[in-house]
Coordinates of C-alpha atoms in Angstrom, one line a residue:
X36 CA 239.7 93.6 31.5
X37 CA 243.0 95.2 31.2
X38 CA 242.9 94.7 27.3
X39 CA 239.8 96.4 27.1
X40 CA 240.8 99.2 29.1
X41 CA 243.9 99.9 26.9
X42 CA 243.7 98.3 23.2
X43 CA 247.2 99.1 22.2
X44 CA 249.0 96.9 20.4
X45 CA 251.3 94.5 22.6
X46 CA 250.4 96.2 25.4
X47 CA 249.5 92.7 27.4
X48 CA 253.4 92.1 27.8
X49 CA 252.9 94.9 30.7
X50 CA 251.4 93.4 34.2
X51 CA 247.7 94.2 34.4
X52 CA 247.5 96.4 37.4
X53 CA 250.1 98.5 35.2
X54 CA 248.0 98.1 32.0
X55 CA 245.0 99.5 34.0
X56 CA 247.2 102.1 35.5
X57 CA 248.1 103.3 31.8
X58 CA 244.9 102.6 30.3
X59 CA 243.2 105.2 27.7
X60 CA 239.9 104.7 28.0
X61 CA 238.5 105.8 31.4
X62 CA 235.5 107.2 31.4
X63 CA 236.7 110.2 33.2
X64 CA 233.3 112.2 32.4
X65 CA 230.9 109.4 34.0
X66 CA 233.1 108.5 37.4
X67 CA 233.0 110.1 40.3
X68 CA 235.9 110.9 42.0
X69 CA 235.3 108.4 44.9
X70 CA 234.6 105.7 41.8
X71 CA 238.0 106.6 40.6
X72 CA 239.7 106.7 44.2
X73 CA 238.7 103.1 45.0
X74 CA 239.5 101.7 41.4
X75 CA 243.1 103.2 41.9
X76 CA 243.6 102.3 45.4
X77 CA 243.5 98.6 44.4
X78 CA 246.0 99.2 41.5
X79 CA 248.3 101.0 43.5
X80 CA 248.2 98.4 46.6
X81 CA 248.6 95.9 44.2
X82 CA 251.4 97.5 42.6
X83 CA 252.8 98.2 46.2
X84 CA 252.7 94.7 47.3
X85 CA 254.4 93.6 44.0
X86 CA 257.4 96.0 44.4
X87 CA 258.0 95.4 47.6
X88 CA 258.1 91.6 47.8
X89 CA 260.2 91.8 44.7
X90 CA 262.8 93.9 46.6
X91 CA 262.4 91.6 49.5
X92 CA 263.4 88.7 47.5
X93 CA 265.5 90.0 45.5
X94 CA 269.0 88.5 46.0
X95 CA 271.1 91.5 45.9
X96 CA 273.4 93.0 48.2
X97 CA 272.2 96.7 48.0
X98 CA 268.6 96.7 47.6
X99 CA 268.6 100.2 47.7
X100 CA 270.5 100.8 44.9
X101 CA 269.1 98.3 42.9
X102 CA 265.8 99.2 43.4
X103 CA 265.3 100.8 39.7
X104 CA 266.4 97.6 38.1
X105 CA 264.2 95.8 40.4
X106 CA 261.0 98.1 39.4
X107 CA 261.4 98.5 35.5
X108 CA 261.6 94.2 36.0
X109 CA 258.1 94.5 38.0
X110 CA 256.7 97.1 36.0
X111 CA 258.3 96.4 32.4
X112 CA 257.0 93.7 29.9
X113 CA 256.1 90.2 31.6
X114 CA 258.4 88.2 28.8
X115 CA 261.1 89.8 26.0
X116 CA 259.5 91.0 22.6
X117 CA 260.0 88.6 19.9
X118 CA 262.6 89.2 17.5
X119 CA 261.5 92.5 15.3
X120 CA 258.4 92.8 17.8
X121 CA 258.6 96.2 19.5
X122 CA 256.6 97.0 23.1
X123 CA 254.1 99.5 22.8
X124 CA 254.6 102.3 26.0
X125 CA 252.4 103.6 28.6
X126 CA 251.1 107.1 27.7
X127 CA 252.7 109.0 30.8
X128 CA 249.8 111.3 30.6
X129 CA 247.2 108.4 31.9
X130 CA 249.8 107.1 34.4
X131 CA 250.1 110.9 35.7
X132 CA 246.6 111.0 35.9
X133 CA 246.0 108.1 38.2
X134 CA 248.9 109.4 40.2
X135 CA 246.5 112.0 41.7
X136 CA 244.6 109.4 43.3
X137 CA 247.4 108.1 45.2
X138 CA 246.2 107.6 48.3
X139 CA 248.1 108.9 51.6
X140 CA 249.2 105.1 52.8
X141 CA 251.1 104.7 49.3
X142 CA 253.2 107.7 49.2
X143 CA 256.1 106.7 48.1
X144 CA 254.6 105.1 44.6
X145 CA 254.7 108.9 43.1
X146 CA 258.5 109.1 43.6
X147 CA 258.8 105.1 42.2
X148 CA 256.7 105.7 39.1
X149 CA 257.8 109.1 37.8
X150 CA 261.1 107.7 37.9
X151 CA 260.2 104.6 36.1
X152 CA 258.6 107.1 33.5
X153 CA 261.7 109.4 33.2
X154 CA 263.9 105.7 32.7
X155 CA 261.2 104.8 30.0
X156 CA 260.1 108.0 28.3
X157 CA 262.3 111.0 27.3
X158 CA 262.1 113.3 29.8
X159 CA 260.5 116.4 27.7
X160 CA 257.7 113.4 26.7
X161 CA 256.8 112.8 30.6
X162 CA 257.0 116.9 30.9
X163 CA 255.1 117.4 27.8
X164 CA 251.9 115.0 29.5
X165 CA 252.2 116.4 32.7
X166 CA 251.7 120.3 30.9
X167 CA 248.5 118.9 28.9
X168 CA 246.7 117.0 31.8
X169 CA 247.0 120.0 34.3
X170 CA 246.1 122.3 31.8
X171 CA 243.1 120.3 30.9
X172 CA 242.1 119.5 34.3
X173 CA 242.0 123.5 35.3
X174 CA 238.5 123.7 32.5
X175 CA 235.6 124.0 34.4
X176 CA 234.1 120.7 32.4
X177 CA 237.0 119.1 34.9
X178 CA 235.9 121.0 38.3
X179 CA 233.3 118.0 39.1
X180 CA 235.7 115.1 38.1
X181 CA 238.5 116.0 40.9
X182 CA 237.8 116.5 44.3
X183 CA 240.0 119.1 47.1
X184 CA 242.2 115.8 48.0
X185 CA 242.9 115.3 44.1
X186 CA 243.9 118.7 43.5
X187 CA 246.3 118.8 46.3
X188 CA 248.1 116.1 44.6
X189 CA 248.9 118.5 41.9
X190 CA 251.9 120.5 43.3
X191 CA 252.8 117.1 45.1
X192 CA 252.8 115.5 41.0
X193 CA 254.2 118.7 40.1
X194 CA 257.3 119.0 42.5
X195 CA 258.3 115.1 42.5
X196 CA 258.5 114.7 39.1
X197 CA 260.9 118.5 38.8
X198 CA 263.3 117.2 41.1
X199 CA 263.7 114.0 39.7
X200 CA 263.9 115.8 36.3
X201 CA 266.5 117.7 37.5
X202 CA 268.5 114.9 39.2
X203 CA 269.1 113.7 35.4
X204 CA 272.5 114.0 33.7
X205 CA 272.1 116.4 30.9
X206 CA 268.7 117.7 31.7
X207 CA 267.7 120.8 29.5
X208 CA 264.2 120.9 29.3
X209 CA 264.3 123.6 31.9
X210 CA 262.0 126.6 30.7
X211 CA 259.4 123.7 29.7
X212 CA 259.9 122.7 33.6
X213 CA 259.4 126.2 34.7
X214 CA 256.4 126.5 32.7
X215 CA 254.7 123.7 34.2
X216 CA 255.9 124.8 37.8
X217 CA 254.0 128.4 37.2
X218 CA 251.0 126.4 35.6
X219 CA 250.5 124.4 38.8
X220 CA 251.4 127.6 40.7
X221 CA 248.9 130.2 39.3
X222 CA 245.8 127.8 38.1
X223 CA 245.8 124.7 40.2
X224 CA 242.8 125.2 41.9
X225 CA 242.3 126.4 45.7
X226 CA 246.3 125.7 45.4
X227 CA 246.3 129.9 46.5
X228 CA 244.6 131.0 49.8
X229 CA 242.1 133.6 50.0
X230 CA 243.0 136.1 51.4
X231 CA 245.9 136.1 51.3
X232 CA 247.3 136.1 48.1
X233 CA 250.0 133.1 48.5
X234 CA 250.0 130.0 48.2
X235 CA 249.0 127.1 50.6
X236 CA 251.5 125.3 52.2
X237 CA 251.8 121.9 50.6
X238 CA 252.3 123.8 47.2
X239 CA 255.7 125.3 49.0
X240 CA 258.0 122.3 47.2
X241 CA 256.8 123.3 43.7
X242 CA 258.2 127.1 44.4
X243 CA 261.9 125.2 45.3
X244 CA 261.8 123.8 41.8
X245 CA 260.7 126.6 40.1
X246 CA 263.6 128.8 41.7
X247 CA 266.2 125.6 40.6
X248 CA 265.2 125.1 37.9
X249 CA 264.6 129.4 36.5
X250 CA 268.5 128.9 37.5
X251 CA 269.1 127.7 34.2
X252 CA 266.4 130.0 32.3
X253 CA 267.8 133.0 30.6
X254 CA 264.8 135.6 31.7
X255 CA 266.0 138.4 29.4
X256 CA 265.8 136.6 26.4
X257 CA 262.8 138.4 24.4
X258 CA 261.0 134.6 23.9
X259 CA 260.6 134.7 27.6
X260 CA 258.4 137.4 28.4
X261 CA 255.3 135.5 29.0
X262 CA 257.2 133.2 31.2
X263 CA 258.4 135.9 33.0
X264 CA 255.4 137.5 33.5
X265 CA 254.0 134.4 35.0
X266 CA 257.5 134.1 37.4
X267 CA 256.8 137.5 38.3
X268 CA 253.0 137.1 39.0
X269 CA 254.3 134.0 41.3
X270 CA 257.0 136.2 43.4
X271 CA 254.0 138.9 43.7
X272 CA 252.0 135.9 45.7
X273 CA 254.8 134.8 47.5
X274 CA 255.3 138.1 48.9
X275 CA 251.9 138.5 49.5
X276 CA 251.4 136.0 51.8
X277 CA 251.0 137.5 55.0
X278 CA 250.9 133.7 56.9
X279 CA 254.3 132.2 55.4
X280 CA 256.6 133.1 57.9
X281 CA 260.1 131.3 58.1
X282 CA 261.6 130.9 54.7
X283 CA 259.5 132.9 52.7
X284 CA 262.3 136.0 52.7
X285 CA 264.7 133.7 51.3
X286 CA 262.2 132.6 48.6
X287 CA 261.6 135.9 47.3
X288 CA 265.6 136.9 47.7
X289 CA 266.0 134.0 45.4
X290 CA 263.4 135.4 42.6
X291 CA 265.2 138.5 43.2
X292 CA 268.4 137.3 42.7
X293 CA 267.2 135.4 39.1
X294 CA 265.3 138.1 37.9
X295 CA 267.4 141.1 38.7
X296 CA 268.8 141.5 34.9
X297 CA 265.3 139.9 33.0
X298 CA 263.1 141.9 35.3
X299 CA 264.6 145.1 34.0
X300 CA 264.8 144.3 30.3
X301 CA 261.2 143.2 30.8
X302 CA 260.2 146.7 31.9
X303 CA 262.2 148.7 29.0
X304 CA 260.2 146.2 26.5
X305 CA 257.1 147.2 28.0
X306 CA 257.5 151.0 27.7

C-alpha cells in the first residue's frame, strides 16, 4: 500500500509509515479533513513508537545528543543502496503537509521531522516546499480540505521549522525565510482576529522569527520593497492589536529598530 501511495523509484528502502508520510498521491480533493486526521494519527503514532523505543534501546551514553543519528537510522533507508544505486528522497512538501495533522498528543514529532528534513534536504529545498504548500492551501479550492485545528498548525509549521533553520551553521536563505514568515502572517487563514487587527496568539512565535531572521535582511535594498511592504503591513497588525498586552511593545520596538533606515528609503521611492 505504501508503494502505491508513492511510486518513486527506490522509495521502498524508506519504512512504510514514512513512505505514506511522504507519499504523492493523496487524494487531497476527495478526503475530508477528519479522513486525513485519522490516516495521519496512525502514521505519526507509529512513527512515535518507533523513535522512541529506538532511543530507548539504543546503547549510547547520551541519548539526547544522539538522538539525530538515532532518527535519520529510523527514518532513513531500511538497508544501504547498492553500489551505483542512489535513494530517491521524500518531497518535503508532502511530509510538511501531513505535519498539519499532527495531532496535540504527538507534539514533539514537528520539531523531530523538520529537523530530519533540514539533515536530508538543503535547507532553501525544505523552505522552498513549505512557501508552495501554504500558498496553495490559502486558494479558496483549499478552504474545505483544512479545518480551524489544521490551519492553526500553520504558524506552529511555520515557526519550528525558522528556528531550526536558523540554528544552522551558515544559514542564508533569510529573506526566503522572511517571506514565508509574512506569508503565514498575512494570509493564513483566521490566523488574524477580527476585530482587532492582530494576530491570534498561537501565531505570536512566527513574529519572533520574522524579527530574527529580517536581522539579516537588508530592507533598503530596492529588490525588497514588496517584502517590506508586507513587514510593514505585519508591524501595522501588531500594533493594532488592542488585546496583546505584555510583549507586544517590545515587538514593535524591534520592527522599529530593523526598519528605521529601509522604512525611510521605502517612502522617498514611493514619492
Amino acid at each position: 500500500m505504501a508503494l502505491v501511495a508513492n511510486s518513486g523509484a527506490n522509495v521502498t528502502r524508506y519504512p512504510p509509515a514514512v513512505v505514506f508520510l511522504g507519499a504523492q498521491h493523496w487524494s487531497w480533493k476527495y478526503l475530508a479533513p477528519s479522513e486525513l486526521s485519522k490516516i495521519f494519527a496512525f502514521l505519526f503514532e507509529v512513527i512515535d513508537e518507533k523513535l522512541v523505543e529506538a532511543v530507548a534501546d539504543a546503547e549510547v551514553d547520551d541519548p539526547d545528543a544522539a538522538e539525530s543519528s538515532i532518527v535519520d537510522a529510523v527514518l532513513a533507508e531500511s538497508d544501504p543502496p547498492s553500489t551505483g544505486e542512489r535513494l530517491v528522497a521524500l518531497d518535503p512538501r508532502n511530509v510538511l503537509a501531513a505535519l498539519l495533522y499532527l495531532p496535540h498528543d504527538t507534539p514533539r514529532l514537528i520539531g523531530v521531522l523538520v529537523s530530519w528534513l533540514l539533515r536530508t534536504n538543503p535547507p532553501e529545498r525544505v523552505l522552498s516546499a513549505a512557501h508552495a504548500h501554504i500558498h496553495a492551501i490559502q486558494r479558496t479550492d483549499w478552504l474545505h480540505l483544512l479545518g480551524h485545528r489544521e490551519y492553526s498548525m500553520v504558524p506552529r509549521l511555520v515557526s519550528t521549522l525558522a528556528t531550526r533553520c536558523l540554528e544552522l551553521p551558515g544559514f542564508t536563505e533569510h529573506m526566503t525565510l522572511v517571506h514565508l514568515c509574512t506569508l503565514c502572517l498575512l494570509h493564513t487563514p483566521s490566523i488574524r482576529s477580527r476585530p482587532p487587527a492582530g494576530f491570534v496568539f498561537f501565531a505570536r512565535p512566527v513574529l519572533a522569527a520574522l524579527l530574527a531572521a529580517l536581522a539579516h535582511v537588508d530592507v533598503a535594498d530596492p529588490d525588497c520593497a514588496v517584502l517590506l511592504k508586507d513587514v510593514l503591513e505585519v508591524r501595522r497588525s501588531v500594533e493594532e492589536d488592542i488585546l496583546w498586552k505584555d510583549g507586544k511593545a517590545e515587538v514593535v520596538a524591534g520592527f522599529d529598530r530593523l526598519l528605521a533606515f529601509g522604512t525611510s528609503s521605502f517612502t522617498q521611492r514611493l514619492v
